[in-house]
PDB file of C-alpha atoms and ligand atoms in Angstrom:
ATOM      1  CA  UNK A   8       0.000   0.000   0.000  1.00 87.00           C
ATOM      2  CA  UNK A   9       0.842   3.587  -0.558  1.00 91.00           C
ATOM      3  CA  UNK A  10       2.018   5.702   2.176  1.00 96.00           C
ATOM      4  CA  UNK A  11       0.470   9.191   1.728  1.00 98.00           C
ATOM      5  CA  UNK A  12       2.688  12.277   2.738  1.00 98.00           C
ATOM      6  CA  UNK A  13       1.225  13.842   5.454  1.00 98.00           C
ATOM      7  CA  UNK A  14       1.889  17.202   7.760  1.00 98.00           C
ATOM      8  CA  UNK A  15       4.007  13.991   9.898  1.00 98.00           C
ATOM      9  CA  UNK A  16       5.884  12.922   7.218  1.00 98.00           C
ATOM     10  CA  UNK A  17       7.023  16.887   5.991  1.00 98.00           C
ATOM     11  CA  UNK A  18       7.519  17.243   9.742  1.00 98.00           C
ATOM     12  CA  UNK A  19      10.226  14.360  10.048  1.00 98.00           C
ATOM     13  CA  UNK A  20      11.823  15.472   6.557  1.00 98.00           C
ATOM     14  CA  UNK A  21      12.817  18.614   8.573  1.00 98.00           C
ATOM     15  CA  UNK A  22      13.745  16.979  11.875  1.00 98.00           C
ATOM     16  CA  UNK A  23      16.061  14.666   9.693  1.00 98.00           C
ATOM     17  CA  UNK A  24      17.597  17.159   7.816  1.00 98.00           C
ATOM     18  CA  UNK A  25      16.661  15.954   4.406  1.00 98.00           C
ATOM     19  CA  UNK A  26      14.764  17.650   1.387  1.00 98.00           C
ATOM     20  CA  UNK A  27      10.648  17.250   0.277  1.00 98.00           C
ATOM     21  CA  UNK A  28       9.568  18.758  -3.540  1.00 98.00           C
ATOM     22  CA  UNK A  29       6.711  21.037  -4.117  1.00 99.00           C
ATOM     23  CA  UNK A  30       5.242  21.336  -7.817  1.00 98.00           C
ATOM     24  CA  UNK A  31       2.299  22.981  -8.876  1.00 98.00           C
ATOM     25  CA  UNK A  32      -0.125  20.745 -10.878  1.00 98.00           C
ATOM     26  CA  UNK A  33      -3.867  21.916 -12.048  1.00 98.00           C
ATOM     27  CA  UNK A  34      -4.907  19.041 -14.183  1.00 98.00           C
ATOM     28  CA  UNK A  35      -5.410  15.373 -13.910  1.00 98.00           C
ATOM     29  CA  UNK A  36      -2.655  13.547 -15.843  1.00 98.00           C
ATOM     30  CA  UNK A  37      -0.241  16.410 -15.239  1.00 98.00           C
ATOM     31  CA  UNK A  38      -0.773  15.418 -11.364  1.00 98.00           C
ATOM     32  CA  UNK A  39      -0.541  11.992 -12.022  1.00 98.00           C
ATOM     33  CA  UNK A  40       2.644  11.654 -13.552  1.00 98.00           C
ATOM     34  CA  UNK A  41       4.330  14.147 -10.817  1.00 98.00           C
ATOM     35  CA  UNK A  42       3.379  11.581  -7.941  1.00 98.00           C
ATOM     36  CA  UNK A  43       4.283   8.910  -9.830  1.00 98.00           C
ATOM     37  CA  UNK A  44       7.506  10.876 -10.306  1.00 98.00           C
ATOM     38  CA  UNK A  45       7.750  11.191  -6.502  1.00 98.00           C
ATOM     39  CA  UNK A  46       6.795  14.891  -6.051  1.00 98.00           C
ATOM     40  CA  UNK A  47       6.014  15.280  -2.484  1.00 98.00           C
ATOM     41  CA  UNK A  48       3.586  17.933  -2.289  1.00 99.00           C
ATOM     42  CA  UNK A  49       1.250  18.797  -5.366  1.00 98.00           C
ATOM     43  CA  UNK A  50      -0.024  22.421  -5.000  1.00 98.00           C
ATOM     44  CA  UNK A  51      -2.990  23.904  -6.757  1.00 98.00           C
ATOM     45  CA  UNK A  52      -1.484  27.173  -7.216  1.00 98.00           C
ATOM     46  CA  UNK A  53      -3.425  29.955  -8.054  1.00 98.00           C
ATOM     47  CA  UNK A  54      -0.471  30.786 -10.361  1.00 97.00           C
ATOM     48  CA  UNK A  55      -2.721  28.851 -12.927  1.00 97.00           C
ATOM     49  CA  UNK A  56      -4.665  32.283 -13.340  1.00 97.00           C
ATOM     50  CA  UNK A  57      -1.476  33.004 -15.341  1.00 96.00           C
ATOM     51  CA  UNK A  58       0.178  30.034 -16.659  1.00 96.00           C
ATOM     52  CA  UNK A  59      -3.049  27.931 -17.412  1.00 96.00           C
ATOM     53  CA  UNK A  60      -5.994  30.575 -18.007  1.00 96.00           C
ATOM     54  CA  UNK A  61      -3.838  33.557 -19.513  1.00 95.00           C
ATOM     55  CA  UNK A  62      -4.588  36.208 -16.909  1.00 96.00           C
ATOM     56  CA  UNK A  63      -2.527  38.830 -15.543  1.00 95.00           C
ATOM     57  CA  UNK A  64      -2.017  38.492 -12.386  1.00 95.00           C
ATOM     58  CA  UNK A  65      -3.200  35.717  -9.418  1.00 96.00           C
ATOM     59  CA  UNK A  66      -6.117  37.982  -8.839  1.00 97.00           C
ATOM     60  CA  UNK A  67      -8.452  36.742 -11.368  1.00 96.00           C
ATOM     61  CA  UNK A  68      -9.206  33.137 -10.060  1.00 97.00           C
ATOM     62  CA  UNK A  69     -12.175  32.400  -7.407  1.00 97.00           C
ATOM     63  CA  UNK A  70     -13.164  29.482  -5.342  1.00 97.00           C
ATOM     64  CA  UNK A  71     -15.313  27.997  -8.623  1.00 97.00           C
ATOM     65  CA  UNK A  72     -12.050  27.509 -10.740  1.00 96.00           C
ATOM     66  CA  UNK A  73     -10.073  26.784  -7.624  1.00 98.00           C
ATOM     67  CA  UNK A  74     -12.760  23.739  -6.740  1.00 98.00           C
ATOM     68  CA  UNK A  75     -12.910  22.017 -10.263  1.00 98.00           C
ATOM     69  CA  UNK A  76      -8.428  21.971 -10.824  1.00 98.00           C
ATOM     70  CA  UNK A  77      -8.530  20.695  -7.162  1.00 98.00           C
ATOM     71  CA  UNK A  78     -11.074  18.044  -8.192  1.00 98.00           C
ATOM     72  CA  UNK A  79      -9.122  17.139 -11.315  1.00 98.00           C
ATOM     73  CA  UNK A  80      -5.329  16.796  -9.236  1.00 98.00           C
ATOM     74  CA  UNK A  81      -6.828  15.000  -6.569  1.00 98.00           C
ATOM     75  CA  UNK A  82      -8.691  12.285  -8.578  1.00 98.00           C
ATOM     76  CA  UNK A  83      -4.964  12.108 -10.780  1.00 98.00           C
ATOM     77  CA  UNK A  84      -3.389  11.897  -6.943  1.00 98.00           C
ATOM     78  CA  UNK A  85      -2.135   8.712  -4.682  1.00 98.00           C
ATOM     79  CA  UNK A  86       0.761   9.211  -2.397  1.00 98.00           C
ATOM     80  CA  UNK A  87       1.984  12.991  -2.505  1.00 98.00           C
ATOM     81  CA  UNK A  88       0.424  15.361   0.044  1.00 98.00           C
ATOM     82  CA  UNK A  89      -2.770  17.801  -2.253  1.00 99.00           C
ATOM     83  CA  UNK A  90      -2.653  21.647  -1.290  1.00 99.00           C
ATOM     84  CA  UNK A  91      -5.052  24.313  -2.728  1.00 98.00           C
ATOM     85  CA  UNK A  92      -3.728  27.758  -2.666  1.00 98.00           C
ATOM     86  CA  UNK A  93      -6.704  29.603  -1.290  1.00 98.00           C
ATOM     87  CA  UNK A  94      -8.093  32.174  -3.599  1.00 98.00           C
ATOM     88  CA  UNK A  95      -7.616  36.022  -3.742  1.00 97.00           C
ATOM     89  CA  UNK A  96     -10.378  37.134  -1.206  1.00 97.00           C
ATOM     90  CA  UNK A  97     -11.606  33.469  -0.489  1.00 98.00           C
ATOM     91  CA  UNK A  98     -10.963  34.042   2.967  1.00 97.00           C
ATOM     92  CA  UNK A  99     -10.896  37.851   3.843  1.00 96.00           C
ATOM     93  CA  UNK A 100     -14.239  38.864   4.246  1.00 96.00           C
ATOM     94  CA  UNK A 101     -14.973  37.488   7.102  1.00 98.00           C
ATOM     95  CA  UNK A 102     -14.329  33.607   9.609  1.00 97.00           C
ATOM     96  CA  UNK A 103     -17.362  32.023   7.992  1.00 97.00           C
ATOM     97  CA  UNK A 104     -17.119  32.408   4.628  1.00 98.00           C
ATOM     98  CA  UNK A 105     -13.296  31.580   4.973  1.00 98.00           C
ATOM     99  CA  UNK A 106     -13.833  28.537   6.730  1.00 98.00           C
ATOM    100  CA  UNK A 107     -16.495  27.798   4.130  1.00 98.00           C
ATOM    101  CA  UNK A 108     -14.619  27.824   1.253  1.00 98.00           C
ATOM    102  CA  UNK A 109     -11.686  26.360   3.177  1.00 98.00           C
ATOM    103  CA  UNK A 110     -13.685  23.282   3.665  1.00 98.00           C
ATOM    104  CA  UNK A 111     -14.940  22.905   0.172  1.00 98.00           C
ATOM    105  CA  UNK A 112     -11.543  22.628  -0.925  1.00 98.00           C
ATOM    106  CA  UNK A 113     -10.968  19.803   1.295  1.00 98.00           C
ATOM    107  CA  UNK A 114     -14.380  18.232   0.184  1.00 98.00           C
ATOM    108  CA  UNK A 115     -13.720  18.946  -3.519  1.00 98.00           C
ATOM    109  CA  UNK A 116     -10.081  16.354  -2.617  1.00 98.00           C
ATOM    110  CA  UNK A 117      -7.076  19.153  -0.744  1.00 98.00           C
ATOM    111  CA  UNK A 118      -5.730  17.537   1.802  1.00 98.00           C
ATOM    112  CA  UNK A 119      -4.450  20.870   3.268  1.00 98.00           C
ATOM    113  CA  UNK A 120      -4.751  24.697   2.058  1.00 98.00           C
ATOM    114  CA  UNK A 121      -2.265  27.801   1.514  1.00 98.00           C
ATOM    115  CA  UNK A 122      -3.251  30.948   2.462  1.00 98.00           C
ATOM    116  CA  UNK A 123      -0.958  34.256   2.196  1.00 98.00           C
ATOM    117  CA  UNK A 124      -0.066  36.735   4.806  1.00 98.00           C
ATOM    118  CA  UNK A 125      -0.243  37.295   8.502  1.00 98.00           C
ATOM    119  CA  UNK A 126      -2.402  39.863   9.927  1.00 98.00           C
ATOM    120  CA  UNK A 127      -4.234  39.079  12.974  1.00 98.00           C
ATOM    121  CA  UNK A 128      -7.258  37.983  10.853  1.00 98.00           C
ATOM    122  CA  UNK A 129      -5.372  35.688   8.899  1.00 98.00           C
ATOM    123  CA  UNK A 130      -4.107  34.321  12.164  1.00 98.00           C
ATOM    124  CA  UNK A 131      -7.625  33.745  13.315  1.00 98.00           C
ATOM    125  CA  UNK A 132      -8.231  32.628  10.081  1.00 98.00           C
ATOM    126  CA  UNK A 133      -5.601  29.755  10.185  1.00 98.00           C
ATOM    127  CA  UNK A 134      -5.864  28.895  13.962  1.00 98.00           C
ATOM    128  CA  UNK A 135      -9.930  28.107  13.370  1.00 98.00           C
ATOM    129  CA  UNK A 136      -8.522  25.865  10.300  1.00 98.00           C
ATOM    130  CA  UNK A 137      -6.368  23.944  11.756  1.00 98.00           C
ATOM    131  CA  UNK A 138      -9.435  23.591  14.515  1.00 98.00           C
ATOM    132  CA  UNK A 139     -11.332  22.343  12.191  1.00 97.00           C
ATOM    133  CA  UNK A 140      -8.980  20.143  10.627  1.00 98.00           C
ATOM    134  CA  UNK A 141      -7.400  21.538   7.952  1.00 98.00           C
ATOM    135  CA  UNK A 142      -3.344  21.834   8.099  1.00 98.00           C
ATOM    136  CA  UNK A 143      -2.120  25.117   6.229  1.00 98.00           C
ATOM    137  CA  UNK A 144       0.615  26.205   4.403  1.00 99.00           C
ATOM    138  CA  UNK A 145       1.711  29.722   5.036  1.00 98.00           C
ATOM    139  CA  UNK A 146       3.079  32.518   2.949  1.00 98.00           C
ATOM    140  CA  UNK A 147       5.709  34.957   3.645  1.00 98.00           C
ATOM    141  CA  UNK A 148       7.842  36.919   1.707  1.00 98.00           C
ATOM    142  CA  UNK A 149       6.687  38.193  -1.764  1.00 98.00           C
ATOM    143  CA  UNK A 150       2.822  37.399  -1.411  1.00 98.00           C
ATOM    144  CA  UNK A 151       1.472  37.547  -4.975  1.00 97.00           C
ATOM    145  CA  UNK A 152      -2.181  38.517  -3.713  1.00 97.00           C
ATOM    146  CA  UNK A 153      -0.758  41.644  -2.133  1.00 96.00           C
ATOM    147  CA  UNK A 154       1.102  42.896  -6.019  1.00 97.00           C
ATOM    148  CA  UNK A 155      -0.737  45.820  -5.675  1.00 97.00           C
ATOM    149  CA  UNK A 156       0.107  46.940  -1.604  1.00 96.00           C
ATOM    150  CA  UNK A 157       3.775  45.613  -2.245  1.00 97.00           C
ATOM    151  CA  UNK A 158       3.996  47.819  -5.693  1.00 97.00           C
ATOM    152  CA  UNK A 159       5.738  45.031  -7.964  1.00 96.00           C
ATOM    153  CA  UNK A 160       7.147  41.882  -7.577  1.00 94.00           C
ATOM    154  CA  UNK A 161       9.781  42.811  -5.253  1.00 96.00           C
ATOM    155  CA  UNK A 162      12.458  40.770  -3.120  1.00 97.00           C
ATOM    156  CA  UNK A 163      11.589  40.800   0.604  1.00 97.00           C
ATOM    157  CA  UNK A 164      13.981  40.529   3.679  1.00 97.00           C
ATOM    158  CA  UNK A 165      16.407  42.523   1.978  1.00 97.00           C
ATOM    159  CA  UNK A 166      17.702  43.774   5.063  1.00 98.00           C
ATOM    160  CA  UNK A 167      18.570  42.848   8.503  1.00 98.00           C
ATOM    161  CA  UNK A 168      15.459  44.045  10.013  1.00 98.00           C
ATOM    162  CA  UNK A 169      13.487  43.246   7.390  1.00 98.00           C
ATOM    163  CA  UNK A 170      14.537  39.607   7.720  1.00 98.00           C
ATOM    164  CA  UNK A 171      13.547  39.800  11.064  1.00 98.00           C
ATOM    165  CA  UNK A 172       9.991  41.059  10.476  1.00 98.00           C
ATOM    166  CA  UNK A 173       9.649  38.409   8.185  1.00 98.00           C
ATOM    167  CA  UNK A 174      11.064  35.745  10.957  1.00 98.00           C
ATOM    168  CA  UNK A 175       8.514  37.424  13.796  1.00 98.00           C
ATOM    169  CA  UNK A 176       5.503  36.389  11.348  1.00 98.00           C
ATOM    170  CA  UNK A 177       6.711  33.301  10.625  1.00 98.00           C
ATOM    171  CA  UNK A 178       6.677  32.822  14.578  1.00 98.00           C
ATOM    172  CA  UNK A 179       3.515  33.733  14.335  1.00 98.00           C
ATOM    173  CA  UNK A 180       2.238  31.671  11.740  1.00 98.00           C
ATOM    174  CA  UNK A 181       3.948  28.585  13.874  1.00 98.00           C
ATOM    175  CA  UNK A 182       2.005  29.845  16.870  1.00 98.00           C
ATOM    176  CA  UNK A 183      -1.299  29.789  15.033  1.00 98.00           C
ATOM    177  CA  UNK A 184      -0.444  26.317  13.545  1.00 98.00           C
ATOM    178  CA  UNK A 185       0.430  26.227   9.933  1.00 98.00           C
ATOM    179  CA  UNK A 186       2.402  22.735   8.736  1.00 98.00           C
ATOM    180  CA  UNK A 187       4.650  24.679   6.513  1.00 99.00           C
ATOM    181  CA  UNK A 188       5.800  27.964   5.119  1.00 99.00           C
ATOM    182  CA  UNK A 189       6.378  29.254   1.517  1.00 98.00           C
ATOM    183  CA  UNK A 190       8.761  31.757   1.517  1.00 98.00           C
ATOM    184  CA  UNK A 191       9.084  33.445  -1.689  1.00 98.00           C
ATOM    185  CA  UNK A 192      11.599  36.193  -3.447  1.00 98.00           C
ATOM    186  CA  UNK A 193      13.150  36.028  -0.195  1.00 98.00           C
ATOM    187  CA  UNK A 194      17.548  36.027  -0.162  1.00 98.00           C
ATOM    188  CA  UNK A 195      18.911  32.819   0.480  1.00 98.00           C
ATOM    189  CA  UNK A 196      20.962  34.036   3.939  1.00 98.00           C
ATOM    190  CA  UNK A 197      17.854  35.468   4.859  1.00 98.00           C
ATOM    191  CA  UNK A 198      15.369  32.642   4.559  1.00 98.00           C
ATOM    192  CA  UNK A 199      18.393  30.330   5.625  1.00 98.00           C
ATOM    193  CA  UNK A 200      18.493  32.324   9.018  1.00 98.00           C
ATOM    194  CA  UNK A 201      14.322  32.549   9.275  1.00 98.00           C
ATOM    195  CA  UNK A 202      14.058  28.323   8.997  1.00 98.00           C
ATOM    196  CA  UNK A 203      16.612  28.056  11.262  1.00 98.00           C
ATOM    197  CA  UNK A 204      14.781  29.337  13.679  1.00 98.00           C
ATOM    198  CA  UNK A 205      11.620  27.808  13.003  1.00 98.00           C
ATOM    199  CA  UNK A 206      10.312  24.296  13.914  1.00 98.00           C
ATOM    200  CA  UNK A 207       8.227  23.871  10.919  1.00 98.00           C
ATOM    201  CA  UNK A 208       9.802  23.392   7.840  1.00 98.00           C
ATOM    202  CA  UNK A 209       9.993  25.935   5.161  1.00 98.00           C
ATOM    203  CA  UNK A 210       9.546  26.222   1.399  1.00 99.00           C
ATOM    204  CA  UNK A 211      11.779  27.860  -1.109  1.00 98.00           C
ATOM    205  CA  UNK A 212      10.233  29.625  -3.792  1.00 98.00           C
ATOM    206  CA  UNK A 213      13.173  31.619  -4.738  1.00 98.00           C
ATOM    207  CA  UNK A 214      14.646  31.606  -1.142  1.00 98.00           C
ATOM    208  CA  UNK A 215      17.555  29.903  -1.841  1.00 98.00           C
ATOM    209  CA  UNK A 216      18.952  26.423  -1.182  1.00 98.00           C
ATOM    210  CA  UNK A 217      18.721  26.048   2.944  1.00 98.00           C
ATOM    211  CA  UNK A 218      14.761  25.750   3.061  1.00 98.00           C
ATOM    212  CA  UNK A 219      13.897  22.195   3.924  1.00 98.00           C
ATOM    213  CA  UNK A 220      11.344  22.114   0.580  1.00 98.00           C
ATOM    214  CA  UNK A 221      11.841  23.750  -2.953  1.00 98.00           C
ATOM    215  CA  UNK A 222       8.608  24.332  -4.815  1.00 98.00           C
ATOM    216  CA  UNK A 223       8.417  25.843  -8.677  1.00 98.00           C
ATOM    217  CA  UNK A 224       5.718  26.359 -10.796  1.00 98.00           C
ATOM    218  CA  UNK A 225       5.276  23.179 -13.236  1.00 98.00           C
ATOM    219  CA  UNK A 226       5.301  25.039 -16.310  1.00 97.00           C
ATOM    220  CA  UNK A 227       8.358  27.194 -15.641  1.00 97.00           C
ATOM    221  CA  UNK A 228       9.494  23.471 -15.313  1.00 97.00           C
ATOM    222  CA  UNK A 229       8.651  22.408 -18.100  1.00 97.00           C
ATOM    223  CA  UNK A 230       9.251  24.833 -20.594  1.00 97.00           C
ATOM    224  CA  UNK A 231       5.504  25.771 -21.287  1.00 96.00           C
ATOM    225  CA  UNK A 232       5.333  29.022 -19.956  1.00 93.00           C
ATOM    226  CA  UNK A 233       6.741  31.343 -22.024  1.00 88.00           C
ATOM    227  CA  UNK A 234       5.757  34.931 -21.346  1.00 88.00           C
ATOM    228  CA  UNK A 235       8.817  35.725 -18.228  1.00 86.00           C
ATOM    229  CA  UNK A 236      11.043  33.329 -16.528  1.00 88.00           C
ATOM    230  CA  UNK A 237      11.604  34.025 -12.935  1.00 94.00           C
ATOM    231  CA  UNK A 238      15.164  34.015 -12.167  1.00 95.00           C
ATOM    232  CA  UNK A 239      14.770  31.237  -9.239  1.00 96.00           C
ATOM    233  CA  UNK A 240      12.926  28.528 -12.572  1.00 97.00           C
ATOM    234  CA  UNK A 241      14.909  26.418 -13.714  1.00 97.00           C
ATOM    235  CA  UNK A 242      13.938  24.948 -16.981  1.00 96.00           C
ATOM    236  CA  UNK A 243      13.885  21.323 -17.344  1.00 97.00           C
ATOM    237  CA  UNK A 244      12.331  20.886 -20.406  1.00 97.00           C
ATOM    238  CA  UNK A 245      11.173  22.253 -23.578  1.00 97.00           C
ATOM    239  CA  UNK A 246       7.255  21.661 -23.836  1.00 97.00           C
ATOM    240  CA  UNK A 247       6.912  24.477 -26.035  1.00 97.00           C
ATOM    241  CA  UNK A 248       8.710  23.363 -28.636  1.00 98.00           C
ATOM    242  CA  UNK A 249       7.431  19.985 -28.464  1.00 98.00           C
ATOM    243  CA  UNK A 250       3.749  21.240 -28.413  1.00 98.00           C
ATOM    244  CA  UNK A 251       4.699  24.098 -31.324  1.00 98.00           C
ATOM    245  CA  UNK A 252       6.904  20.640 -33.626  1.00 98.00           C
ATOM    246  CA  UNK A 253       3.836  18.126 -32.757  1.00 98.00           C
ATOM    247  CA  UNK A 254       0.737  20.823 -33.976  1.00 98.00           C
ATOM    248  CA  UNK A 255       3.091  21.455 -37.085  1.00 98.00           C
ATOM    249  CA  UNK A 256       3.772  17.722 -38.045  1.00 98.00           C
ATOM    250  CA  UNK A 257      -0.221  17.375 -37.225  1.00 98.00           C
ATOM    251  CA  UNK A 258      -0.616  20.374 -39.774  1.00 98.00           C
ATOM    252  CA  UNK A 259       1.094  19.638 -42.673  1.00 98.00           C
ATOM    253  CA  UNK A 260       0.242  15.454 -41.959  1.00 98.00           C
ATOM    254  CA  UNK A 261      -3.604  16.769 -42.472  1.00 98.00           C
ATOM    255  CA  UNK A 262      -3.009  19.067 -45.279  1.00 98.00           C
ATOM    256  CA  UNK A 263      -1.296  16.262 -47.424  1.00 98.00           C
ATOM    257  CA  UNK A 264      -3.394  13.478 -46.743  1.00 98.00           C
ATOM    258  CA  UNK A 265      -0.664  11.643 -44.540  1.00 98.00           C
ATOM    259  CA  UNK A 266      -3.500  11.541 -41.301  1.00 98.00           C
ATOM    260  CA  UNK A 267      -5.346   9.514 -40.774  1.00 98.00           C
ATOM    261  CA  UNK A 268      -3.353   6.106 -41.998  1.00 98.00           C
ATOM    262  CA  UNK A 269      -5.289   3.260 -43.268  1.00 97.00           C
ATOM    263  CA  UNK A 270      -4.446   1.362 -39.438  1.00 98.00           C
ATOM    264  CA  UNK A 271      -6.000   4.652 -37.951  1.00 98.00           C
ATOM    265  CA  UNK A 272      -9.806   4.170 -39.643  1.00 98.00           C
ATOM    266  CA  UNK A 273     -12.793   1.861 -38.581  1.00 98.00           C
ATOM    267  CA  UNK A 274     -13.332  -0.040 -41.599  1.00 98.00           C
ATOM    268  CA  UNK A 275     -16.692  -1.536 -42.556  1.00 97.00           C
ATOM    269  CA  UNK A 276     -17.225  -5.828 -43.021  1.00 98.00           C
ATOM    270  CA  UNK A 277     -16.480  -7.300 -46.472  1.00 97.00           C
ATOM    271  CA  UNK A 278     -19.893  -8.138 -47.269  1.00 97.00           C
ATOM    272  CA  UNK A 279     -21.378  -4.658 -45.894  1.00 97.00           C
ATOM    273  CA  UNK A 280     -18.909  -2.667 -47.835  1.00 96.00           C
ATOM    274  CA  UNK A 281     -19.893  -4.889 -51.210  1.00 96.00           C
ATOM    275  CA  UNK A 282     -23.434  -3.470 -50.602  1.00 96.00           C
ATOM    276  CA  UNK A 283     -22.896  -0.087 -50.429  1.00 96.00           C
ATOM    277  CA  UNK A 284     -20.400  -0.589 -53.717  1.00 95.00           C
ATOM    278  CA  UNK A 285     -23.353  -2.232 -55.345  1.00 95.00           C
ATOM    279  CA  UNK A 286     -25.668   0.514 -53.980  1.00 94.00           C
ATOM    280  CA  UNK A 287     -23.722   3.309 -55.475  1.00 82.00           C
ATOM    281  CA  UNK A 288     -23.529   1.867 -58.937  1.00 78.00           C
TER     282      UNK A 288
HETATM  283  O1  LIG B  27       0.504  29.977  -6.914  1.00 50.52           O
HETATM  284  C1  LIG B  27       1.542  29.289  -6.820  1.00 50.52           C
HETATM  285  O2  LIG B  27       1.867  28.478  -7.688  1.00 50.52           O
HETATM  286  C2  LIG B  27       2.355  29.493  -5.617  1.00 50.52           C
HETATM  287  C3  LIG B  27       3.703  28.842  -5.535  1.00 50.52           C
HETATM  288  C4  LIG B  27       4.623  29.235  -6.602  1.00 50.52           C
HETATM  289  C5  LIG B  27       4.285  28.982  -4.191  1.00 50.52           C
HETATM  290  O3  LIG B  27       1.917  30.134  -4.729  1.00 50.52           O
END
């Protein structure tokens, strides 16, 4: 049998001093082939407003597309550990409608959430979570919901106090229970300093090499995301040019007659086929 990854099993990684992987995933086989791979964690990002539906920025997604990728990665999902990135304003309004949506997610096949920032609400937000159930994922750092009140997509922690800040949250997000902590566009000496001093592990997104996990988005991965390469991706592949020489070869096969080959048609019975030759004569 299949040993799941659970908030245990991310736990020990840390307390043994070894490494867990984070991918994003937001369809069915994509997810199925990364566990089968061995990801660890398979995140629903709500990067897919940009790299899967074309948007802007992460602000565009809501709980509806949220619920049906989470539904499609989970059912694609066996052993690695399912988080859904909560929404832009899924769960600032107010507790209820947080915890709501929060437990759709779980419903719909998460088996823990991500949810960015670390005001006093969000705290609340988190601690009745975790109440209820649910383990989160925090976010520190460069939190993509907040583009607008940051002012760009800037590095964080760049200084000494600034590192600290970002350590006092992260205390605080450990206080209030989260499993885990993203920290992203952070410097490495900075975020190496910040999980040092944690007891949960935390998660490199452009934070260097000393976080216990490393996540990237799977189509910076991949190659399939062309538009801007963040200087933390590393490209692994080159899905764009396979999906660009594939359509082509698919193309020109169609416009010369070379698809569909005779072992790639139904073909009708012997004696039916002599009928309709005798009927068309
Ligand atoms: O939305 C996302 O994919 C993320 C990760 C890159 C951390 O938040």
């Amino acid at each position: 049998m299949i040993k799941k990854v659970s908030v245990n099993t991310i736990q020990k990684i840390k307390n043994n001093g070894e490494k867990f992987s984070v991918l994003t995933a937001y369809d069915y086989s994509t997810a199925k082939y990364l566990d089968e791979a061995g990801i660890d964690i398979i995140l629903i990002g709500d990067s897919l407003a940009m790299v899967a539906l074309g948007y802007d920025t992460t602000h565009s997604v809501g709980v509806d597309e949220m619920s049906i990728f989470t539904k499609a990665v989970a059912r694609g999902v066996n052993r690695a550990m399912v988080v859904t990135d909560m929404p832009f304003m899924s769960y600032n309004i107010d507790i209820e409608s947080a915890l709501i949506n929060v437990c759709n997610m779980v419903k719909y096949g998460a088996n823990a959430v991500k949810i960015e920032g670390c005001s006093d609400y969000i705290l609340n937000v988190i601690k009745r979570c975790v109440e209820s159930g649910v383990p989160v994922m925090g976010h520190l750092g460069f939190t993509p919901q907040f583009l607008n009140t940051i002012g760009g997509y800037n590095i964080q922690g760049k200084s000494f106090d600034a590192t600290l800040n970002i350590l006092d949250q992260a205390k605080e997000l450990e206080k209030a229970g989260v499993f885990s902590i993203v920290l992203e566009m952070v410097p490495e000496e900075s975020a190496q300093y910040i999980t040092e001093n944690l007891t949960v592990p935390t998660i490199s997104c452009g934070a260097g090499r000393y976080c216990t996990g490393q996540v990237m988005v799977s189509d910076d991965m991949l190659g399939k995301f062309s538009e801007f390469k963040p200087k933390f991706a590393r490209k692994y592949g080159d899905m764009k040019s396979l999906i660009l020489n594939c359509a082509k070869q698919f193309d020109y096969d169609v416009k010369h007659g070379f698809y569909p080959a005779d072992d790639e048609v139904f073909k009708l019975a012997e004696d039916e086929l002599k009928q309709l030759k005798m009927h068309s004569m």
